[in-house]
mmCIF file of C-alpha atoms in Angstrom:
data_model
loop_
_atom_site.group_PDB
_atom_site.id
_atom_site.type_symbol
_atom_site.label_atom_id
_atom_site.label_comp_id
_atom_site.label_asym_id
_atom_site.label_seq_id
_atom_site.Cartn_x
_atom_site.Cartn_y
_atom_site.Cartn_z
ATOM 1 C CA MET A 226 -3.930 11.618 5.997
ATOM 2 C CA GLN A 227 -3.367 11.467 9.774
ATOM 3 C CA GLN A 228 -1.393 8.255 9.406
ATOM 4 C CA GLN A 229 0.542 9.481 6.400
ATOM 5 C CA ALA A 230 1.426 12.587 8.364
ATOM 6 C CA ILE A 231 2.934 10.339 11.079
ATOM 7 C CA ASP A 232 4.884 8.350 8.497
ATOM 8 C CA PHE A 233 6.099 11.410 6.599
ATOM 9 C CA ASN A 234 6.825 13.643 9.631
ATOM 10 C CA CYS A 235 4.398 16.379 8.534
ATOM 11 C CA ALA A 236 1.016 17.777 9.458
ATOM 12 C CA PRO A 237 -2.242 16.385 7.952
ATOM 13 C CA GLU A 238 -3.080 19.779 6.664
ATOM 14 C CA ASP A 239 0.119 19.721 4.521
ATOM 15 C CA PHE A 240 -1.720 17.423 2.157
ATOM 16 C CA TYR A 241 -4.395 20.008 1.443
ATOM 17 C CA SER A 242 -1.925 22.688 0.411
ATOM 18 C CA SER A 243 -1.690 23.786 -3.186
ATOM 19 C CA GLU A 244 2.067 24.064 -2.781
ATOM 20 C CA ASN A 245 4.518 21.187 -2.693
ATOM 21 C CA ARG A 246 6.310 20.663 0.594
ATOM 22 C CA VAL A 247 9.619 19.131 1.654
ATOM 23 C CA VAL A 248 10.146 17.924 5.259
ATOM 24 C CA ILE A 249 12.981 16.074 6.984
ATOM 25 C CA SER A 250 12.158 12.453 7.663
ATOM 26 C CA LYS A 251 12.356 11.066 11.262
ATOM 27 C CA GLU A 252 11.647 7.798 13.019
ATOM 28 C CA ASN A 253 8.271 7.458 14.679
ATOM 29 C CA PRO A 254 7.047 4.401 16.668
ATOM 30 C CA LYS A 255 3.531 4.954 15.378
ATOM 31 C CA ALA A 256 4.499 4.721 11.719
ATOM 32 C CA ARG A 257 3.346 1.822 9.529
ATOM 33 C CA ALA A 258 5.241 -1.274 10.616
ATOM 34 C CA TYR A 259 6.793 -2.143 7.282
ATOM 35 C CA LEU A 260 8.302 1.315 6.632
ATOM 36 C CA ARG A 261 12.052 1.786 7.100
ATOM 37 C CA LEU A 262 12.413 5.188 8.774
ATOM 38 C CA PRO A 263 13.859 7.665 8.443
ATOM 39 C CA PHE A 264 13.288 7.865 4.644
ATOM 40 C CA PHE A 265 16.196 8.972 2.512
ATOM 41 C CA CYS A 266 13.703 10.094 -0.121
ATOM 42 C CA ALA A 267 9.923 9.462 -0.241
ATOM 43 C CA LEU A 268 7.227 11.365 -2.210
ATOM 44 C CA THR A 269 3.464 11.161 -1.582
ATOM 45 C CA SER A 270 0.379 12.884 -2.853
ATOM 46 C CA PHE A 271 -3.367 12.798 -2.167
ATOM 47 C CA GLY A 272 -4.002 14.785 -5.311
ATOM 48 C CA ASN A 273 -3.539 18.353 -4.169
ATOM 49 C CA ASN A 274 0.244 18.611 -3.969
ATOM 50 C CA ILE A 275 3.355 16.609 -3.179
ATOM 51 C CA VAL A 276 4.840 16.119 0.236
ATOM 52 C CA ALA A 277 8.475 14.880 0.177
ATOM 53 C CA SER A 278 9.945 13.344 3.343
ATOM 54 C CA VAL A 279 13.727 13.254 2.850
ATOM 55 C CA ASP A 280 17.174 13.182 4.410
ATOM 56 C CA ALA A 281 18.802 16.570 4.771
ATOM 57 C CA ASP A 282 21.501 15.641 2.330
ATOM 58 C CA ILE A 283 19.046 15.564 -0.619
ATOM 59 C CA ALA A 284 16.517 18.159 0.615
ATOM 60 C CA ASP A 285 17.705 20.983 -1.597
ATOM 61 C CA PHE A 286 17.735 18.819 -4.713
ATOM 62 C CA VAL A 287 14.209 17.406 -3.994
ATOM 63 C CA SER A 288 12.905 20.960 -3.335
ATOM 64 C CA GLU A 289 14.087 21.980 -6.799
ATOM 65 C CA TYR A 290 12.838 18.658 -8.357
ATOM 66 C CA ILE A 291 9.224 19.142 -7.206
ATOM 67 C CA LYS A 292 9.257 22.941 -7.619
ATOM 68 C CA ASP A 293 6.508 24.192 -10.020
ATOM 69 C CA LYS A 294 5.973 20.723 -11.483
ATOM 70 C CA LYS A 295 2.717 18.940 -11.924
ATOM 71 C CA ILE A 296 2.154 16.013 -9.544
ATOM 72 C CA GLU A 297 1.986 13.396 -12.264
ATOM 73 C CA ASP A 298 5.279 14.618 -13.806
ATOM 74 C CA CYS A 299 7.191 14.065 -10.603
ATOM 75 C CA PHE A 300 6.090 10.427 -10.415
ATOM 76 C CA ALA A 301 6.738 9.358 -14.029
ATOM 77 C CA PRO A 302 9.439 9.292 -16.701
ATOM 78 C CA PRO A 303 11.381 11.127 -17.820
ATOM 79 C CA ASN A 304 11.594 13.133 -14.596
ATOM 80 C CA ILE A 305 12.024 10.112 -12.248
ATOM 81 C CA PHE A 306 15.178 9.217 -14.187
ATOM 82 C CA ILE A 307 16.635 12.587 -13.160
ATOM 83 C CA LEU A 308 15.710 11.951 -9.567
ATOM 84 C CA ASN A 309 17.088 8.430 -9.679
ATOM 85 C CA ASP A 310 20.423 9.681 -11.131
ATOM 86 C CA GLU A 311 20.790 11.969 -8.126
ATOM 87 C CA LEU A 312 19.802 9.213 -5.679
ATOM 88 C CA ARG A 313 22.534 6.916 -7.159
ATOM 89 C CA LYS A 314 25.148 9.491 -6.042
ATOM 90 C CA HIS A 315 24.001 8.722 -2.536
ATOM 91 C CA GLY A 316 23.838 4.931 -2.937
ATOM 92 C CA ARG A 317 20.057 4.832 -3.314
ATOM 93 C CA GLN A 318 17.547 4.139 -6.088
ATOM 94 C CA ILE A 319 13.818 4.392 -6.545
ATOM 95 C CA THR A 320 12.499 1.044 -5.504
ATOM 96 C CA PHE A 321 8.748 1.367 -4.842
ATOM 97 C CA CYS A 322 5.905 3.144 -6.580
ATOM 98 C CA ALA A 323 2.327 2.393 -5.631
ATOM 99 C CA GLN A 324 -1.255 3.695 -5.705
ATOM 100 C CA ARG A 325 -3.201 3.182 -2.499
ATOM 101 C CA SER A 326 -6.992 2.818 -2.156
ATOM 102 C CA LEU A 327 -9.592 3.177 0.553
ATOM 103 C CA PRO A 328 -13.129 1.807 0.755
ATOM 104 C CA ASP A 329 -15.983 4.279 0.121
ATOM 105 C CA VAL A 330 -18.345 3.325 2.940
ATOM 106 C CA ASN A 331 -21.271 4.529 0.851
ATOM 107 C CA LEU A 332 -20.427 2.081 -1.943
ATOM 108 C CA ILE A 333 -18.863 -1.034 -0.442
ATOM 109 C CA LYS A 334 -21.273 -3.838 0.228
ATOM 110 C CA PRO A 335 -21.144 -7.644 0.546
ATOM 111 C CA GLY A 336 -20.492 -9.526 -2.663
ATOM 112 C CA SER A 337 -21.084 -13.090 -3.659
ATOM 113 C CA CYS A 338 -19.419 -15.788 -5.773
ATOM 114 C CA ASP A 339 -19.920 -19.461 -6.489
ATOM 115 C CA TYR A 340 -17.641 -20.549 -3.641
ATOM 116 C CA GLU A 341 -17.945 -20.687 0.101
ATOM 117 C CA LEU A 342 -16.297 -17.832 1.975
ATOM 118 C CA LYS A 343 -14.793 -18.502 5.401
ATOM 119 C CA ILE A 344 -13.293 -16.106 7.922
ATOM 120 C CA LEU A 345 -9.867 -17.294 9.037
ATOM 121 C CA HIS A 346 -7.568 -16.254 11.865
ATOM 122 C CA PRO A 347 -3.741 -16.384 11.639
ATOM 123 C CA ASP A 348 -3.379 -19.818 13.281
ATOM 124 C CA GLU A 349 -5.708 -21.209 10.606
ATOM 125 C CA TYR A 350 -3.568 -20.160 7.648
ATOM 126 C CA SER A 351 -0.072 -20.316 9.090
ATOM 127 C CA GLU A 352 0.792 -23.314 6.819
ATOM 128 C CA LEU A 353 0.483 -21.014 3.825
ATOM 129 C CA TYR A 354 3.492 -18.798 4.648
ATOM 130 C CA GLY A 355 6.092 -18.891 2.015
ATOM 131 C CA LYS A 356 3.911 -20.441 -0.693
ATOM 132 C CA SER A 357 4.131 -18.469 -3.897
ATOM 133 C CA GLU A 358 0.449 -18.750 -4.776
ATOM 134 C CA TRP A 359 -0.524 -16.918 -1.560
ATOM 135 C CA SER A 360 2.373 -14.476 -1.396
ATOM 136 C CA ASN A 361 0.197 -11.347 -1.667
ATOM 137 C CA ALA A 362 -2.351 -12.544 0.890
ATOM 138 C CA VAL A 363 -0.036 -13.783 3.682
ATOM 139 C CA GLY A 364 3.547 -13.277 2.495
ATOM 140 C CA SER A 365 6.518 -15.091 3.832
ATOM 141 C CA GLY A 366 5.594 -15.053 7.518
ATOM 142 C CA ARG A 367 8.407 -12.574 8.255
ATOM 143 C CA ARG A 368 5.849 -10.222 9.853
ATOM 144 C CA LYS A 369 3.361 -12.862 10.878
ATOM 145 C CA HIS A 370 2.998 -11.244 14.352
ATOM 146 C CA LEU A 371 1.147 -8.440 12.538
ATOM 147 C CA ASP A 372 -1.243 -10.704 10.556
ATOM 148 C CA ARG A 373 -4.895 -10.393 11.353
ATOM 149 C CA THR A 374 -8.234 -11.579 9.904
ATOM 150 C CA ALA A 375 -8.264 -13.345 6.491
ATOM 151 C CA VAL A 376 -11.118 -14.657 4.235
ATOM 152 C CA GLY A 377 -10.757 -17.721 2.113
ATOM 153 C CA ALA A 378 -12.807 -18.918 -0.808
ATOM 154 C CA TYR A 379 -13.277 -22.689 -1.036
ATOM 155 C CA ASP A 380 -14.327 -24.951 -3.874
ATOM 156 C CA GLU A 381 -15.508 -27.799 -1.583
ATOM 157 C CA GLU A 382 -12.315 -28.391 0.525
ATOM 158 C CA LYS A 383 -9.917 -26.658 -1.913
ATOM 159 C CA LEU A 384 -8.680 -23.119 -1.044
ATOM 160 C CA VAL A 385 -9.049 -21.132 -4.350
ATOM 161 C CA GLY A 386 -8.773 -17.556 -3.143
ATOM 162 C CA LEU A 387 -7.463 -15.778 -0.118
ATOM 163 C CA VAL A 388 -7.370 -12.201 1.141
ATOM 164 C CA GLY A 389 -5.397 -11.386 4.239
ATOM 165 C CA SER A 390 -4.802 -8.335 6.438
ATOM 166 C CA GLU A 391 -1.822 -6.997 8.335
ATOM 167 C CA GLU A 392 -1.922 -4.533 11.178
ATOM 168 C CA SER A 393 0.140 -1.826 9.534
ATOM 169 C CA CYS A 394 -0.418 0.654 12.395
ATOM 170 C CA GLU A 395 -2.933 1.330 15.173
ATOM 171 C CA SER A 396 -5.693 2.613 12.871
ATOM 172 C CA MET A 397 -5.112 0.846 9.531
ATOM 173 C CA TRP A 398 -4.792 -2.720 8.217
ATOM 174 C CA GLN A 399 -3.367 -3.421 4.752
ATOM 175 C CA MET A 400 -5.029 -6.107 2.602
ATOM 176 C CA GLY A 401 -3.471 -8.410 0.022
ATOM 177 C CA ILE A 402 -5.175 -10.927 -2.219
ATOM 178 C CA ASP A 403 -4.455 -14.022 -4.373
ATOM 179 C CA VAL A 404 -6.763 -16.154 -6.451
ATOM 180 C CA LEU A 405 -5.695 -19.362 -8.171
ATOM 181 C CA PRO A 406 -5.412 -18.876 -11.977
ATOM 182 C CA ASP A 407 -8.218 -21.254 -12.883
ATOM 183 C CA TYR A 408 -10.659 -19.326 -10.650
ATOM 184 C CA ARG A 409 -9.911 -15.745 -11.801
ATOM 185 C CA GLY A 410 -12.563 -13.859 -13.679
ATOM 186 C CA LYS A 411 -15.364 -15.386 -11.643
ATOM 187 C CA GLY A 412 -15.941 -12.697 -9.061
ATOM 188 C CA VAL A 413 -13.881 -14.356 -6.340
ATOM 189 C CA ALA A 414 -11.553 -11.481 -5.742
ATOM 190 C CA LYS A 415 -14.376 -8.954 -5.613
ATOM 191 C CA ALA A 416 -16.283 -11.023 -3.054
ATOM 192 C CA LEU A 417 -13.265 -11.634 -0.886
ATOM 193 C CA LEU A 418 -12.118 -7.995 -0.813
ATOM 194 C CA ALA A 419 -15.615 -6.707 0.097
ATOM 195 C CA LYS A 420 -16.093 -9.250 2.845
ATOM 196 C CA LEU A 421 -12.796 -8.615 4.542
ATOM 197 C CA ALA A 422 -13.040 -4.873 4.195
ATOM 198 C CA LEU A 423 -16.435 -4.917 5.918
ATOM 199 C CA GLU A 424 -15.088 -7.193 8.669
ATOM 200 C CA ILE A 425 -12.270 -4.749 9.321
ATOM 201 C CA LEU A 426 -14.531 -1.698 9.266
ATOM 202 C CA ASN A 427 -16.816 -3.395 11.776
ATOM 203 C CA VAL A 428 -13.983 -3.483 14.389
ATOM 204 C CA GLY A 429 -13.289 0.176 13.894
ATOM 205 C CA ILE A 430 -10.152 -0.169 11.740
ATOM 206 C CA VAL A 431 -9.536 1.394 8.309
ATOM 207 C CA PRO A 432 -8.709 -1.172 5.631
ATOM 208 C CA PHE A 433 -6.546 -0.146 2.709
ATOM 209 C CA GLY A 434 -5.192 -1.755 -0.416
ATOM 210 C CA GLY A 435 -2.731 -0.912 -3.062
ATOM 211 C CA ASN A 436 -1.270 -1.784 -6.442
ATOM 212 C CA ARG A 437 1.675 -1.059 -8.627
ATOM 213 C CA TRP A 438 1.162 1.371 -11.491
ATOM 214 C CA ALA A 439 0.691 -1.373 -14.135
ATOM 215 C CA ASN A 440 -1.505 -3.746 -12.207
ATOM 216 C CA VAL A 441 -4.737 -2.944 -13.967
ATOM 217 C CA ARG A 442 -6.430 -6.095 -12.897
ATOM 218 C CA SER A 443 -5.919 -5.241 -9.205
ATOM 219 C CA LEU A 444 -7.210 -1.698 -9.697
ATOM 220 C CA LYS A 445 -10.345 -2.916 -11.514
ATOM 221 C CA THR A 446 -11.131 -5.360 -8.733
ATOM 222 C CA GLN A 447 -10.764 -2.679 -6.072
ATOM 223 C CA LEU A 448 -12.928 -0.291 -8.002
ATOM 224 C CA SER A 449 -15.611 -2.911 -8.565
ATOM 225 C CA CYS A 450 -16.188 -3.556 -4.887
ATOM 226 C CA GLY A 451 -16.275 0.045 -3.649
ATOM 227 C CA PHE A 452 -12.642 1.099 -3.180
ATOM 228 C CA LYS A 453 -11.353 4.370 -4.591
ATOM 229 C CA PRO A 454 -7.842 5.567 -5.294
ATOM 230 C CA ALA A 455 -6.726 7.736 -2.326
ATOM 231 C CA TRP A 456 -3.013 8.492 -2.459
ATOM 232 C CA VAL A 457 0.221 7.540 -4.240
ATOM 233 C CA GLU A 458 3.722 7.133 -2.835
ATOM 234 C CA MET A 459 7.225 6.614 -4.228
ATOM 235 C CA MET A 460 10.186 5.600 -2.092
ATOM 236 C CA ALA A 461 13.915 5.117 -2.453
ATOM 237 C CA SER A 462 16.010 2.393 -0.808
ATOM 238 C CA SER A 463 19.678 1.563 -0.582
ATOM 239 C CA SER A 464 21.137 0.252 -3.825
ATOM 240 C CA ASP A 465 22.563 -2.703 -1.873
ATOM 241 C CA THR A 466 19.055 -4.041 -1.204
ATOM 242 C CA ILE A 467 17.946 -4.105 -4.808
#
């Protein structure tokens, strides 16, 4: 909540309110590195209310949009079509919807699978940048200066699963994972996520994960190794970038 307050230009206690809030978005050097601030329109919720961080040009509309509505109704059809129609008038569209998760330190524990797990540092996996099978774990390398510890699963010398982390901000690292198709359903993802999360927690950083609404497989994996849904967010971007 402290970090989301930095990102959304609000106070942490705003997320505890029973009333929805609208604030004007601003740049902040301590925001998560991959965010493009200021937001034109971004909505987030930890389950109590909605906080919307927006441009002044759409503040009145968003205030009315989230007024007296249930949280889930603001993040789903048909209401998001109404919001998107208004965004289009400003050259924007809804481009990102995700559920974020955090490890429950009372539940997360080391897991095991049939393959050797190895801790890797960025210089040990740099050749994987840009490879589609590892796109969630290490991406394209565009933000490789932020990449941190990873854990690989090996079938002898073959890399079959990889979970990587990125320093999103001072206190939190985001994790992403890939497992080769022939090795899915064998506990590899669960073992990888748990091991990396514990490694990150041991250095005093908060690991977090996420998944799109329909990625049931990802959510099940996170739940199975001690993660719990923590917050949701929805953001708009310029139509030209879609």
